[in-house]
């Protein structure tokens, strides 16, 4: 189903609006339903549920999205820092940015949307039903909420990868290295720390000591093919798809739900606003995900207690 060649991050906005343009035959269709009872009936019959989540879910926990107005760290947009080229030119600056993000995340908690998804997964698995979270977020809030079946399309803020040996590992040190302690302030007047590369996070594998980088997918890099293949399997087999807190403008995730909808599977969008894909879906629930999602996913009257 998914075109695996389209795996680069950063294909956004105008390009995607072209790909997601509503066909003329669909332009006169009624808007997606906001009938919660109708959605709940569909939900009660679903055996394999795919939940696609984006930055909007984390934003409700107070996590900076670095998108749109005010989406800067110091004087840079995330797209200027989250690239292999930026890291090669100035690894100190990029590590300051990610150190700041890691430290911010340690102060944030899962919100009701994260918790509703995790509770739903735990409950339904006991009924022989499956819930898989496919997320664009790198903040681990789904995991901290209790979700187990998670595919992280863009990597994980709390994992590192060695530039020399390639070893990848979880890393929850705070700060991640001594030289970054007290660094990373986002104020635009803050001067770069200009930390010598030898003092930046280093690999702890025996005999390596290579430079570490965040184990996230940067703009211009391809997504992990194994994770993408697993996501494809989930989306091909799902009989209900939820799109939660995502703007549907970043590939490849932007094409996932429309392609599910194209084969006749119900798709429900939970978001603060319409997106380029909204008119392709059966349901749309407008408002904060932490408000709209919990009642949608709570135990249905037909479920066993």
PDB file of N, CA, C and O in Angstrom, residues 229-282:
ATOM      1  N   UNK A 229       7.977  -0.718   7.108  1.00  0.00           N
ATOM      2  CA  UNK A 229       7.344  -1.953   6.655  1.00  0.00           C
ATOM      3  C   UNK A 229       6.328  -2.460   7.668  1.00  0.00           C
ATOM      4  O   UNK A 229       5.242  -2.925   7.304  1.00  0.00           O
ATOM      5  N   UNK A 230       6.680  -2.352   8.942  1.00  0.00           N
ATOM      6  CA  UNK A 230       5.745  -2.770   9.992  1.00  0.00           C
ATOM      7  C   UNK A 230       4.516  -1.864  10.016  1.00  0.00           C
ATOM      8  O   UNK A 230       3.384  -2.334  10.199  1.00  0.00           O
ATOM      9  N   UNK A 231       4.723  -0.576   9.803  1.00  0.00           N
ATOM     10  CA  UNK A 231       3.591   0.346   9.728  1.00  0.00           C
ATOM     11  C   UNK A 231       2.692  -0.010   8.552  1.00  0.00           C
ATOM     12  O   UNK A 231       1.453   0.034   8.657  1.00  0.00           O
ATOM     13  N   UNK A 232       3.291  -0.366   7.441  1.00  0.00           N
ATOM     14  CA  UNK A 232       2.521  -0.751   6.264  1.00  0.00           C
ATOM     15  C   UNK A 232       1.659  -1.976   6.558  1.00  0.00           C
ATOM     16  O   UNK A 232       0.474  -2.024   6.193  1.00  0.00           O
ATOM     17  N   UNK A 233       2.227  -2.954   7.254  1.00  0.00           N
ATOM     18  CA  UNK A 233       1.472  -4.154   7.596  1.00  0.00           C
ATOM     19  C   UNK A 233       0.273  -3.815   8.489  1.00  0.00           C
ATOM     20  O   UNK A 233      -0.826  -4.340   8.299  1.00  0.00           O
ATOM     21  N   UNK A 234       0.508  -2.939   9.465  1.00  0.00           N
ATOM     22  CA  UNK A 234      -0.570  -2.539  10.373  1.00  0.00           C
ATOM     23  C   UNK A 234      -1.683  -1.832   9.608  1.00  0.00           C
ATOM     24  O   UNK A 234      -2.878  -2.119   9.786  1.00  0.00           O
ATOM     25  N   UNK A 235      -1.302  -0.902   8.733  1.00  0.00           N
ATOM     26  CA  UNK A 235      -2.296  -0.122   7.995  1.00  0.00           C
ATOM     27  C   UNK A 235      -3.028  -0.965   6.965  1.00  0.00           C
ATOM     28  O   UNK A 235      -4.206  -0.738   6.693  1.00  0.00           O
ATOM     29  N   UNK A 236      -2.357  -1.963   6.403  1.00  0.00           N
ATOM     30  CA  UNK A 236      -3.006  -2.844   5.434  1.00  0.00           C
ATOM     31  C   UNK A 236      -4.041  -3.748   6.100  1.00  0.00           C
ATOM     32  O   UNK A 236      -5.008  -4.174   5.449  1.00  0.00           O
ATOM     33  N   UNK A 237      -3.844  -4.057   7.370  1.00  0.00           N
ATOM     34  CA  UNK A 237      -4.737  -5.002   8.047  1.00  0.00           C
ATOM     35  C   UNK A 237      -5.749  -4.339   8.971  1.00  0.00           C
ATOM     36  O   UNK A 237      -6.638  -5.009   9.498  1.00  0.00           O
ATOM     37  N   UNK A 238      -5.639  -3.022   9.190  1.00  0.00           N
ATOM     38  CA  UNK A 238      -6.540  -2.377  10.142  1.00  0.00           C
ATOM     39  C   UNK A 238      -7.957  -2.279   9.581  1.00  0.00           C
ATOM     40  O   UNK A 238      -8.160  -2.189   8.373  1.00  0.00           O
ATOM     41  N   UNK A 239      -8.938  -2.326  10.493  1.00  0.00           N
ATOM     42  CA  UNK A 239     -10.326  -2.131  10.092  1.00  0.00           C
ATOM     43  C   UNK A 239     -10.902  -0.849  10.712  1.00  0.00           C
ATOM     44  O   UNK A 239     -12.093  -0.566  10.562  1.00  0.00           O
ATOM     45  N   UNK A 240     -10.045  -0.081  11.377  1.00  0.00           N
ATOM     46  CA  UNK A 240     -10.385   1.255  11.857  1.00  0.00           C
ATOM     47  C   UNK A 240      -9.078   2.017  12.035  1.00  0.00           C
ATOM     48  O   UNK A 240      -8.103   1.469  12.559  1.00  0.00           O
ATOM     49  N   UNK A 241      -9.074   3.269  11.598  1.00  0.00           N
ATOM     50  CA  UNK A 241      -7.870   4.094  11.713  1.00  0.00           C
ATOM     51  C   UNK A 241      -8.246   5.422  12.360  1.00  0.00           C
ATOM     52  O   UNK A 241      -9.231   6.057  11.972  1.00  0.00           O
ATOM     53  N   UNK A 242      -7.457   5.821  13.352  1.00  0.00           N
ATOM     54  CA  UNK A 242      -7.634   7.125  13.991  1.00  0.00           C
ATOM     55  C   UNK A 242      -6.441   7.998  13.650  1.00  0.00           C
ATOM     56  O   UNK A 242      -5.292   7.529  13.658  1.00  0.00           O
ATOM     57  N   UNK A 243      -6.704   9.250  13.327  1.00  0.00           N
ATOM     58  CA  UNK A 243      -5.655  10.224  13.031  1.00  0.00           C
ATOM     59  C   UNK A 243      -5.763  11.297  14.109  1.00  0.00           C
ATOM     60  O   UNK A 243      -6.742  12.045  14.150  1.00  0.00           O
ATOM     61  N   UNK A 244      -4.760  11.383  14.984  1.00  0.00           N
ATOM     62  CA  UNK A 244      -4.892  12.179  16.202  1.00  0.00           C
ATOM     63  C   UNK A 244      -3.803  13.247  16.279  1.00  0.00           C
ATOM     64  O   UNK A 244      -2.607  12.932  16.336  1.00  0.00           O
ATOM     65  N   UNK A 245      -4.199  14.513  16.237  1.00  0.00           N
ATOM     66  CA  UNK A 245      -3.264  15.607  16.460  1.00  0.00           C
ATOM     67  C   UNK A 245      -2.177  15.739  15.422  1.00  0.00           C
ATOM     68  O   UNK A 245      -1.062  16.129  15.736  1.00  0.00           O
ATOM     69  N   UNK A 246      -2.500  15.435  14.174  1.00  0.00           N
ATOM     70  CA  UNK A 246      -1.507  15.604  13.114  1.00  0.00           C
ATOM     71  C   UNK A 246      -2.084  16.458  11.992  1.00  0.00           C
ATOM     72  O   UNK A 246      -3.270  16.351  11.665  1.00  0.00           O
ATOM     73  N   UNK A 247      -1.245  17.299  11.419  1.00  0.00           N
ATOM     74  CA  UNK A 247      -1.691  18.242  10.392  1.00  0.00           C
ATOM     75  C   UNK A 247      -1.804  17.625   9.010  1.00  0.00           C
ATOM     76  O   UNK A 247      -2.267  18.271   8.079  1.00  0.00           O
ATOM     77  N   UNK A 248      -1.371  16.366   8.865  1.00  0.00           N
ATOM     78  CA  UNK A 248      -1.436  15.671   7.574  1.00  0.00           C
ATOM     79  C   UNK A 248      -0.715  16.420   6.462  1.00  0.00           C
ATOM     80  O   UNK A 248      -1.188  16.503   5.327  1.00  0.00           O
ATOM     81  N   UNK A 249       0.466  16.978   6.787  1.00  0.00           N
ATOM     82  CA  UNK A 249       1.238  17.677   5.764  1.00  0.00           C
ATOM     83  C   UNK A 249       2.686  17.200   5.687  1.00  0.00           C
ATOM     84  O   UNK A 249       3.483  17.789   4.970  1.00  0.00           O
ATOM     85  N   UNK A 250       3.056  16.156   6.409  1.00  0.00           N
ATOM     86  CA  UNK A 250       4.427  15.660   6.346  1.00  0.00           C
ATOM     87  C   UNK A 250       4.419  14.211   5.874  1.00  0.00           C
ATOM     88  O   UNK A 250       3.781  13.355   6.484  1.00  0.00           O
ATOM     89  N   UNK A 251       5.107  13.974   4.783  1.00  0.00           N
ATOM     90  CA  UNK A 251       5.233  12.619   4.254  1.00  0.00           C
ATOM     91  C   UNK A 251       6.283  11.834   5.040  1.00  0.00           C
ATOM     92  O   UNK A 251       7.207  12.428   5.582  1.00  0.00           O
ATOM     93  N   UNK A 252       6.157  10.495   5.096  1.00  0.00           N
ATOM     94  CA  UNK A 252       5.129   9.697   4.442  1.00  0.00           C
ATOM     95  C   UNK A 252       3.847   9.569   5.241  1.00  0.00           C
ATOM     96  O   UNK A 252       2.851   9.076   4.746  1.00  0.00           O
ATOM     97  N   UNK A 253       3.835  10.006   6.504  1.00  0.00           N
ATOM     98  CA  UNK A 253       2.666   9.798   7.350  1.00  0.00           C
ATOM     99  C   UNK A 253       1.411  10.440   6.774  1.00  0.00           C
ATOM    100  O   UNK A 253       0.301   9.944   6.985  1.00  0.00           O
ATOM    101  N   UNK A 254       1.562  11.529   6.010  1.00  0.00           N
ATOM    102  CA  UNK A 254       0.399  12.235   5.473  1.00  0.00           C
ATOM    103  C   UNK A 254      -0.414  11.374   4.525  1.00  0.00           C
ATOM    104  O   UNK A 254      -1.611  11.607   4.346  1.00  0.00           O
ATOM    105  N   UNK A 255       0.200  10.384   3.899  1.00  0.00           N
ATOM    106  CA  UNK A 255      -0.546   9.578   2.932  1.00  0.00           C
ATOM    107  C   UNK A 255      -1.102   8.302   3.550  1.00  0.00           C
ATOM    108  O   UNK A 255      -1.895   7.603   2.919  1.00  0.00           O
ATOM    109  N   UNK A 256      -0.738   7.996   4.799  1.00  0.00           N
ATOM    110  CA  UNK A 256      -1.182   6.752   5.405  1.00  0.00           C
ATOM    111  C   UNK A 256      -2.706   6.667   5.487  1.00  0.00           C
ATOM    112  O   UNK A 256      -3.326   5.747   4.963  1.00  0.00           O
ATOM    113  N   UNK A 257      -3.322   7.605   6.210  1.00  0.00           N
ATOM    114  CA  UNK A 257      -4.767   7.542   6.446  1.00  0.00           C
ATOM    115  C   UNK A 257      -5.583   7.693   5.160  1.00  0.00           C
ATOM    116  O   UNK A 257      -6.568   6.969   4.979  1.00  0.00           O
ATOM    117  N   UNK A 258      -5.234   8.630   4.245  1.00  0.00           N
ATOM    118  CA  UNK A 258      -5.992   8.697   2.996  1.00  0.00           C
ATOM    119  C   UNK A 258      -5.972   7.384   2.212  1.00  0.00           C
ATOM    120  O   UNK A 258      -6.971   7.018   1.585  1.00  0.00           O
ATOM    121  N   UNK A 259      -4.855   6.667   2.268  1.00  0.00           N
ATOM    122  CA  UNK A 259      -4.799   5.395   1.549  1.00  0.00           C
ATOM    123  C   UNK A 259      -5.624   4.328   2.259  1.00  0.00           C
ATOM    124  O   UNK A 259      -6.210   3.463   1.610  1.00  0.00           O
ATOM    125  N   UNK A 260      -5.670   4.379   3.577  1.00  0.00           N
ATOM    126  CA  UNK A 260      -6.555   3.476   4.319  1.00  0.00           C
ATOM    127  C   UNK A 260      -8.007   3.771   3.958  1.00  0.00           C
ATOM    128  O   UNK A 260      -8.803   2.871   3.690  1.00  0.00           O
ATOM    129  N   UNK A 261      -8.366   5.066   3.948  1.00  0.00           N
ATOM    130  CA  UNK A 261      -9.733   5.464   3.613  1.00  0.00           C
ATOM    131  C   UNK A 261     -10.098   5.045   2.191  1.00  0.00           C
ATOM    132  O   UNK A 261     -11.246   4.681   1.911  1.00  0.00           O
ATOM    133  N   UNK A 262      -9.126   5.083   1.283  1.00  0.00           N
ATOM    134  CA  UNK A 262      -9.383   4.757  -0.117  1.00  0.00           C
ATOM    135  C   UNK A 262      -9.804   3.306  -0.310  1.00  0.00           C
ATOM    136  O   UNK A 262     -10.471   2.978  -1.298  1.00  0.00           O
ATOM    137  N   UNK A 263      -9.435   2.438   0.624  1.00  0.00           N
ATOM    138  CA  UNK A 263      -9.879   1.042   0.498  1.00  0.00           C
ATOM    139  C   UNK A 263     -11.132   0.769   1.319  1.00  0.00           C
ATOM    140  O   UNK A 263     -11.509  -0.391   1.537  1.00  0.00           O
ATOM    141  N   UNK A 264     -11.811   1.837   1.760  1.00  0.00           N
ATOM    142  CA  UNK A 264     -13.104   1.694   2.390  1.00  0.00           C
ATOM    143  C   UNK A 264     -13.096   1.515   3.894  1.00  0.00           C
ATOM    144  O   UNK A 264     -14.140   1.272   4.499  1.00  0.00           O
ATOM    145  N   UNK A 265     -11.941   1.658   4.524  1.00  0.00           N
ATOM    146  CA  UNK A 265     -11.838   1.506   5.974  1.00  0.00           C
ATOM    147  C   UNK A 265     -12.219   2.824   6.644  1.00  0.00           C
ATOM    148  O   UNK A 265     -11.760   3.892   6.220  1.00  0.00           O
ATOM    149  N   UNK A 266     -13.046   2.792   7.699  1.00  0.00           N
ATOM    150  CA  UNK A 266     -13.402   4.034   8.388  1.00  0.00           C
ATOM    151  C   UNK A 266     -12.164   4.701   9.005  1.00  0.00           C
ATOM    152  O   UNK A 266     -11.344   4.040   9.646  1.00  0.00           O
ATOM    153  N   UNK A 267     -12.046   5.998   8.794  1.00  0.00           N
ATOM    154  CA  UNK A 267     -10.966   6.795   9.385  1.00  0.00           C
ATOM    155  C   UNK A 267     -11.602   7.924  10.172  1.00  0.00           C
ATOM    156  O   UNK A 267     -12.503   8.610   9.667  1.00  0.00           O
ATOM    157  N   UNK A 268     -11.133   8.117  11.408  1.00  0.00           N
ATOM    158  CA  UNK A 268     -11.639   9.195  12.260  1.00  0.00           C
ATOM    159  C   UNK A 268     -10.495  10.138  12.595  1.00  0.00           C
ATOM    160  O   UNK A 268      -9.444   9.703  13.063  1.00  0.00           O
ATOM    161  N   UNK A 269     -10.701  11.415  12.340  1.00  0.00           N
ATOM    162  CA  UNK A 269      -9.689  12.432  12.593  1.00  0.00           C
ATOM    163  C   UNK A 269     -10.063  13.218  13.852  1.00  0.00           C
ATOM    164  O   UNK A 269     -11.187  13.692  13.989  1.00  0.00           O
ATOM    165  N   UNK A 270      -9.095  13.348  14.757  1.00  0.00           N
ATOM    166  CA  UNK A 270      -9.258  14.129  15.980  1.00  0.00           C
ATOM    167  C   UNK A 270      -8.220  15.245  15.934  1.00  0.00           C
ATOM    168  O   UNK A 270      -7.016  14.982  16.026  1.00  0.00           O
ATOM    169  N   UNK A 271      -8.669  16.480  15.779  1.00  0.00           N
ATOM    170  CA  UNK A 271      -7.697  17.554  15.585  1.00  0.00           C
ATOM    171  C   UNK A 271      -8.327  18.903  15.932  1.00  0.00           C
ATOM    172  O   UNK A 271      -9.551  19.048  15.960  1.00  0.00           O
ATOM    173  N   UNK A 272      -7.475  19.880  16.163  1.00  0.00           N
ATOM    174  CA  UNK A 272      -7.943  21.223  16.482  1.00  0.00           C
ATOM    175  C   UNK A 272      -8.496  21.959  15.267  1.00  0.00           C
ATOM    176  O   UNK A 272      -9.198  22.952  15.393  1.00  0.00           O
ATOM    177  N   UNK A 273      -8.151  21.474  14.075  1.00  0.00           N
ATOM    178  CA  UNK A 273      -8.581  22.158  12.853  1.00  0.00           C
ATOM    179  C   UNK A 273      -8.677  21.154  11.717  1.00  0.00           C
ATOM    180  O   UNK A 273      -8.200  20.020  11.823  1.00  0.00           O
ATOM    181  N   UNK A 274      -9.320  21.560  10.632  1.00  0.00           N
ATOM    182  CA  UNK A 274      -9.344  20.731   9.433  1.00  0.00           C
ATOM    183  C   UNK A 274      -7.936  20.620   8.862  1.00  0.00           C
ATOM    184  O   UNK A 274      -7.090  21.496   9.068  1.00  0.00           O
ATOM    185  N   UNK A 275      -7.700  19.554   8.126  1.00  0.00           N
ATOM    186  CA  UNK A 275      -6.412  19.344   7.473  1.00  0.00           C
ATOM    187  C   UNK A 275      -6.649  19.098   5.981  1.00  0.00           C
ATOM    188  O   UNK A 275      -7.804  18.960   5.558  1.00  0.00           O
ATOM    189  N   UNK A 276      -5.586  19.030   5.182  1.00  0.00           N
ATOM    190  CA  UNK A 276      -5.778  18.750   3.754  1.00  0.00           C
ATOM    191  C   UNK A 276      -6.459  17.411   3.480  1.00  0.00           C
ATOM    192  O   UNK A 276      -6.977  17.202   2.382  1.00  0.00           O
ATOM    193  N   UNK A 277      -6.443  16.504   4.473  1.00  0.00           N
ATOM    194  CA  UNK A 277      -7.022  15.179   4.263  1.00  0.00           C
ATOM    195  C   UNK A 277      -8.413  15.017   4.858  1.00  0.00           C
ATOM    196  O   UNK A 277      -9.046  13.976   4.662  1.00  0.00           O
ATOM    197  N   UNK A 278      -8.912  16.009   5.565  1.00  0.00           N
ATOM    198  CA  UNK A 278     -10.159  15.865   6.333  1.00  0.00           C
ATOM    199  C   UNK A 278     -11.321  15.323   5.503  1.00  0.00           C
ATOM    200  O   UNK A 278     -12.046  14.419   5.941  1.00  0.00           O
ATOM    201  N   UNK A 279     -11.500  15.843   4.308  1.00  0.00           N
ATOM    202  CA  UNK A 279     -12.667  15.466   3.502  1.00  0.00           C
ATOM    203  C   UNK A 279     -12.606  14.030   2.996  1.00  0.00           C
ATOM    204  O   UNK A 279     -13.572  13.526   2.415  1.00  0.00           O
ATOM    205  N   UNK A 280     -11.506  13.358   3.214  1.00  0.00           N
ATOM    206  CA  UNK A 280     -11.399  11.965   2.797  1.00  0.00           C
ATOM    207  C   UNK A 280     -11.860  11.001   3.890  1.00  0.00           C
ATOM    208  O   UNK A 280     -11.940   9.792   3.646  1.00  0.00           O
ATOM    209  N   UNK A 281     -12.126  11.526   5.077  1.00  0.00           N
ATOM    210  CA  UNK A 281     -12.381  10.656   6.218  1.00  0.00           C
ATOM    211  C   UNK A 281     -13.867  10.560   6.547  1.00  0.00           C
ATOM    212  O   UNK A 281     -14.657  11.451   6.236  1.00  0.00           O
ATOM    213  N   UNK A 282     -14.236   9.480   7.221  1.00  0.00           N
ATOM    214  CA  UNK A 282     -15.634   9.262   7.595  1.00  0.00           C
ATOM    215  C   UNK A 282     -16.040  10.115   8.793  1.00  0.00           C
ATOM    216  O   UNK A 282     -17.177  10.577   8.888  1.00  0.00           O
TER     217      UNK A 282
END
